[in-house]
XYZ file of C-alpha atoms in Angstrom:
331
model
C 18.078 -27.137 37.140
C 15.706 -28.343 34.318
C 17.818 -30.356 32.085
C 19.796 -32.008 34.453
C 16.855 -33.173 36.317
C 14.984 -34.366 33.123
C 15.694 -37.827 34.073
C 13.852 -39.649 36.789
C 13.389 -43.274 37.716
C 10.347 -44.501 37.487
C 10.504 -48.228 38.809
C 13.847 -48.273 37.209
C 15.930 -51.394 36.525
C 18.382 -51.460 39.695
C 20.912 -54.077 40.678
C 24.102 -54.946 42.388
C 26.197 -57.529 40.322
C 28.684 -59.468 41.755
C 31.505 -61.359 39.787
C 34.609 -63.378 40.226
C 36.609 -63.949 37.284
C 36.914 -64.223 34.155
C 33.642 -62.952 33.718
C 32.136 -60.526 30.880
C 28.528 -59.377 30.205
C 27.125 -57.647 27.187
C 24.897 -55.354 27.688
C 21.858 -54.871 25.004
C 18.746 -53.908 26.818
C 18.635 -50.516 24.155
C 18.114 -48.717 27.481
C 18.596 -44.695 27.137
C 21.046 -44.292 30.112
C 22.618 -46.425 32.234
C 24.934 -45.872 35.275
C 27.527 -48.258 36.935
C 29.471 -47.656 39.829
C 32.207 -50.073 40.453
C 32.072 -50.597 44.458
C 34.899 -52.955 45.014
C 37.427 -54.698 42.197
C 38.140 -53.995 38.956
C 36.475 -54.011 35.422
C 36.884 -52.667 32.366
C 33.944 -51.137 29.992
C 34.060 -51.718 26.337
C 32.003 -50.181 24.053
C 31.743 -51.611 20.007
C 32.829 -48.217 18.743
C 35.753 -46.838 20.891
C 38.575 -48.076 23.736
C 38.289 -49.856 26.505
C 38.014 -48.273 29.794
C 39.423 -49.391 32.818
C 37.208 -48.563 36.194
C 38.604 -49.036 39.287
C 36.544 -48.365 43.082
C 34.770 -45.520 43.223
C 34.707 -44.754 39.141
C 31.620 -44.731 37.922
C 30.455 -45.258 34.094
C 27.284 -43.264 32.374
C 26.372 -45.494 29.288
C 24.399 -43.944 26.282
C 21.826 -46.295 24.661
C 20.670 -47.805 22.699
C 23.890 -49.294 21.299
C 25.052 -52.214 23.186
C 28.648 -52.346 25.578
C 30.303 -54.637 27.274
C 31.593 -54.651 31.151
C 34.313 -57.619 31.887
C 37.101 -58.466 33.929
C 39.590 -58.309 31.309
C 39.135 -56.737 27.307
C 39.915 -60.058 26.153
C 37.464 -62.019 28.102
C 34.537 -63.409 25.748
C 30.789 -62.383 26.331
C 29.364 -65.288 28.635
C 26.305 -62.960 29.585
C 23.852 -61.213 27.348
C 21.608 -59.146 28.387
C 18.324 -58.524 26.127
C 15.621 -55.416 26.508
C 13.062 -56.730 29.045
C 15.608 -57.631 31.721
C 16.046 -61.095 30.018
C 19.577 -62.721 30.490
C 20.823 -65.077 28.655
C 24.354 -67.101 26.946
C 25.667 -66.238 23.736
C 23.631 -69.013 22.117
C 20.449 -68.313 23.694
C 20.401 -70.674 26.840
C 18.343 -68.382 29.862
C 20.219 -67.126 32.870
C 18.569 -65.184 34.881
C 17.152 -67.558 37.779
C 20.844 -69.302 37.712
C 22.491 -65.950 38.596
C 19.977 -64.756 40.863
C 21.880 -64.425 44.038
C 18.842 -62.386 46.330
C 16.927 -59.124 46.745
C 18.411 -57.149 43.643
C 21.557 -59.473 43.307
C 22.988 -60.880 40.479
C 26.111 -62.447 39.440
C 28.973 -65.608 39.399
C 29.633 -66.116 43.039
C 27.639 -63.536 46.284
C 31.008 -63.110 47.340
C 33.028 -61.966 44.331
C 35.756 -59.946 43.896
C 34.134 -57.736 41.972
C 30.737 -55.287 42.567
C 28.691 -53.408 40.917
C 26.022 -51.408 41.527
C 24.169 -51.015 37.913
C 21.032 -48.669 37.466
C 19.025 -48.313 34.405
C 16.377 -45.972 32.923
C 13.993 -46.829 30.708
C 12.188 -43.108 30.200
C 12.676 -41.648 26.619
C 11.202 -38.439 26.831
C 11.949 -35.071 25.106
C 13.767 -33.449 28.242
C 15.892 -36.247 28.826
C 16.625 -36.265 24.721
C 17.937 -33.113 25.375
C 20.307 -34.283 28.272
C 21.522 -37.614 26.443
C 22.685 -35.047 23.541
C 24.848 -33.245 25.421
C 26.774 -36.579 26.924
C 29.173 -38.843 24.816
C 28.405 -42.450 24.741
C 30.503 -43.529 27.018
C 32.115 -41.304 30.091
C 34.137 -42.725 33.120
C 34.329 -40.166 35.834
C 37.373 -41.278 38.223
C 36.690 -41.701 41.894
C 38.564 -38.539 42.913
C 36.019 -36.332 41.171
C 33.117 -37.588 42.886
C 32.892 -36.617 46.048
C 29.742 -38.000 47.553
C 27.830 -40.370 49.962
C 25.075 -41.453 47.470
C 27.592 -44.745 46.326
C 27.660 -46.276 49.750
C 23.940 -45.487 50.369
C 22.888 -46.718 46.617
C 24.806 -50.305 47.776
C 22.878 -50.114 51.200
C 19.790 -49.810 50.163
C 19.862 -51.377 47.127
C 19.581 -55.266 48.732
C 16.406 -54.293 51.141
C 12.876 -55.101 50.647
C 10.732 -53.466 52.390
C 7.775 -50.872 51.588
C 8.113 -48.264 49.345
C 11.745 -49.307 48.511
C 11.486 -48.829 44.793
C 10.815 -45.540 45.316
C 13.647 -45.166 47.299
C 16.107 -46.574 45.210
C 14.480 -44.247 42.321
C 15.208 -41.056 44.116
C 18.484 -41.916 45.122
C 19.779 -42.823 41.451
C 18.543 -39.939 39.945
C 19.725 -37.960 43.000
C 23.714 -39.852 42.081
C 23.207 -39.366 38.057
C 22.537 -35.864 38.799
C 25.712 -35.551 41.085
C 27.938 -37.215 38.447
C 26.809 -35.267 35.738
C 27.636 -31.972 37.570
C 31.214 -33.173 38.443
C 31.913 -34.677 34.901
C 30.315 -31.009 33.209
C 33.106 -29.177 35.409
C 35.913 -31.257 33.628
C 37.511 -29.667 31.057
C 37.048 -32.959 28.494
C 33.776 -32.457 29.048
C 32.855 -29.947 26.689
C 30.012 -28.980 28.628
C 26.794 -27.753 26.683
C 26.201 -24.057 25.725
C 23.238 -24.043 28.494
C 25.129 -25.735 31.011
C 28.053 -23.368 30.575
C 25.818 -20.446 30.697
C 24.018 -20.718 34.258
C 27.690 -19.260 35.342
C 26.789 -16.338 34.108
C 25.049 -14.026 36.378
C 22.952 -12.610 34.217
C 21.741 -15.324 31.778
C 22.296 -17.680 34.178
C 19.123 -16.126 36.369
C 17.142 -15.827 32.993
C 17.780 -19.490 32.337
C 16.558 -20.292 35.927
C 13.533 -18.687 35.972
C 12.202 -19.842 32.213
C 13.416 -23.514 33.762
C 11.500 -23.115 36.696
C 8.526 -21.337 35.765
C 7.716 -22.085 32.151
C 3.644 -21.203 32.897
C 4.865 -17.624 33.087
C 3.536 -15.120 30.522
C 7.248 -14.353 30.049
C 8.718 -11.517 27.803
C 12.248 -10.196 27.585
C 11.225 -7.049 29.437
C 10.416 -8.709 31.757
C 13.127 -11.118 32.092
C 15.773 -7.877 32.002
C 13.940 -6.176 34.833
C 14.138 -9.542 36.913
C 17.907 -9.649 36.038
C 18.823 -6.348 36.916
C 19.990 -5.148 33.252
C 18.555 -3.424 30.070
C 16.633 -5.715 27.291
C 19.847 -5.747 24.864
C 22.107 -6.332 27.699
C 19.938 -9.700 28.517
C 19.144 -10.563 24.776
C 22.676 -10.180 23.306
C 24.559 -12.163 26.093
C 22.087 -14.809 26.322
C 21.755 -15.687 22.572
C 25.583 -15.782 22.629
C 25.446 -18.450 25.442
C 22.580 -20.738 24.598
C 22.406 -20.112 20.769
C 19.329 -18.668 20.729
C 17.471 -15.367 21.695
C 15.693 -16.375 24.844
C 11.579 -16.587 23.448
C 12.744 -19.035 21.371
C 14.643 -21.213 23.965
C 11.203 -20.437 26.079
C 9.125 -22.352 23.613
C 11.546 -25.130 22.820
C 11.617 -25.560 26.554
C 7.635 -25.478 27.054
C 7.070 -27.861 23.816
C 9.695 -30.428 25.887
C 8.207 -30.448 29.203
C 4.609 -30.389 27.283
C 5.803 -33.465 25.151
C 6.770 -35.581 28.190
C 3.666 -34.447 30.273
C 1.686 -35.852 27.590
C 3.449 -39.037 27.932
C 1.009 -39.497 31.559
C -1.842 -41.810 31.578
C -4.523 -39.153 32.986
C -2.627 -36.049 31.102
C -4.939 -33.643 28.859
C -4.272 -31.135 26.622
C -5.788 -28.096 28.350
C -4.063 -29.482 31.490
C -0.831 -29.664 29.952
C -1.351 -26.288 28.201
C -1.954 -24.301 31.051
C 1.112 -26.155 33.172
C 3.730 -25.036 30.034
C 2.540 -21.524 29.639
C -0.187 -22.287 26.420
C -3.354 -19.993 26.926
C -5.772 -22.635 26.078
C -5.386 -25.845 24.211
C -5.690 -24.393 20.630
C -2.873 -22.673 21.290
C -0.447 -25.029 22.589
C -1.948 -27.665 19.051
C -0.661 -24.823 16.847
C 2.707 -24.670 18.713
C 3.299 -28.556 18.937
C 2.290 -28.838 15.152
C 4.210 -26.059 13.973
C 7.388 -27.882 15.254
C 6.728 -30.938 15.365
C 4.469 -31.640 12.481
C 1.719 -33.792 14.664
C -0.803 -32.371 17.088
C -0.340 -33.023 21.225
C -2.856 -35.880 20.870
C -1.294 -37.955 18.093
C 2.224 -37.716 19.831
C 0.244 -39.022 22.894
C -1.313 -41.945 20.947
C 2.456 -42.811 19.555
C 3.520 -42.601 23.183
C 1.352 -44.692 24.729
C 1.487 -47.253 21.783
C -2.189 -46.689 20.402
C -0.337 -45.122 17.369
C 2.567 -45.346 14.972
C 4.428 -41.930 13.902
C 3.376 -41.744 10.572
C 3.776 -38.006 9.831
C 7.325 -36.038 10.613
C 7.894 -32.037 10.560
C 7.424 -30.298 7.347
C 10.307 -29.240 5.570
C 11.435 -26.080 6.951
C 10.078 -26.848 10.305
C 12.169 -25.287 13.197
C 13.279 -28.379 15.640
C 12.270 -26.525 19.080
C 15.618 -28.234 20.517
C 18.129 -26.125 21.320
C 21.143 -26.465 18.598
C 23.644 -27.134 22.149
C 21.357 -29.875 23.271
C 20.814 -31.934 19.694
C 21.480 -35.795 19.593
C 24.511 -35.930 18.041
């Protein structure tokens, strides 16, 4: 489904930690998301604003950056570990760590047999779709071993330590494939409070319409067309469906195209008619006027900001619709 698979690894920041105590690491790196998956002992996650959380084998923690946490073997263990954007690692006061805790391929810690494990994977990606995702997730969410009910653990710690060809790739697929799996088990608890479009791909009929804009956002799509597809009447798609997702379902459509066509513009070889025609945008004129509309800068200055050629100097008029939908805002 489109939101859910918004994030994906590329070359991500992957690592299995081991620890004995007392041990505690604060983590800083501003990264978007993070995931940790406690394979063996026990640690507890403590984030600056909120309570400690205790993880035990099997649990595994989805992080919300850019503000910092901390993982350690007990709350009242000190930081002894910082760890700085970059992938830089460091004491408290500065003094570098990282090639005194490198235990091997993708290993890291106090001791290569420690009581404690952890396999820790990081992305790095900002874009618009996976905006829309990290909205919809607290800060900080444990989800206990007993809800996850899944290989992808065991196989993430397997193949995390090898080096061979194409193992980076590897290791990408199979993070996204166990961030994907957690976020569908924590959605179904009832804490959760899963977003409107999450909720609404249970329902038969807007749950098909959501689908197929996801899927196929080049479509000339109209809500005829959508209700003929879904088996009802025009009012008996349009009512439901802006009930669900909070808006009528052109306007999700073009929230949704503007997202995808904001992070396709975030590739190297990416132009504008090439990105227009891949969202649903008739020609390249078309999709400018969209993107400036609700944004308030054309595709090719939010590619220069991007791609660092260019600061974001200009910022939607006032009045300017935000093409996010009001269920998937940062809070």
């Amino acid at each position: 489904m489109g939101l859910l698979d918004g994030p994906r690894a590329r070359g991500a920041f992957l690592l299995r930690s081991t620890m004995n105590p007392p041990w505690s690491v604060r983590v800083q790196d501003e990264a978007p998301l993070s995931l940790v998956a406690l394979v063996r002992g026990e640690a507890w996650v403590l984030p600056d604003d909120g309570d400690a959380v205790r993880m035990l084998p099997g649990d595994v923690a989805v992080t919300r950056g850019p503000d910092p946490f901390t993982f350690a073997d007990d709350p009242a263990t000190p930081p002894q570990v910082v760890i700085h954007p970059g992938e830089r690692c460091t004491t408290p006061d500065g003094k570098e760590l990282t090639q005194s805790m490198d235990l091997g391929v993708r290993t890291w810690g106090n001791d290569p047999d420690g009581k404690t494990m952890m396999l820790i994977g990081a992305y790095q990606t900002r874009g618009d779709i996976t905006q829309r995702l990290l909205g919809a997730l607290p800060a900080l969410l444990v989800l206990p071993a007993d809800t996850l009910e899944s290989p992808l653990v065991p196989l993430l710690g397997s193949e995390i330590v090898k080096d061979e060809p194409g193992q980076e790739a590897v290791l990408d697929r199979l993070l996204d494939l166990l961030l994907i799996a957690v976020l569908r088990a924590w959605f179904s608890r009832p804490e959760a409070e899963a977003p409107a479009w999450y909720r609404a791909l249970a329902d038969p009929v807007v749950g098909t319409a959501l689908r197929m804009l996801h899927n196929n956002p080049n479509h000339p799509w109209t809500v005829a067309e959508l209700a003929a597809k879904t088996g009802v009447s025009r009012a008996a798609l349009a009512r439901p469906f802006s009930a669900l997702v909070g808006e009528p379902p052109m306007t999700f459509l073009t929230g949704w195209r503007l997202a995808l066509a904001a992070d396709l513009l975030r590739e190297p070889d990416a132009t504008v008619g090439a990105v227009a025609r891949q969202v649903g945008y008739g020609s390249p004129y078309a999709l400018s006027t969209a993107f400036k509309r609700a944004r308030g800068v054309s595709p090719q200055q939010h590619r220069r900001r991007v791609l660092g050629h260019e600061p974001m100097r200009s910022q939607p008029r006032r009045g300017a619709r935000d093409p996010t939908p009001a269920s998937s805002r940062l809070r």
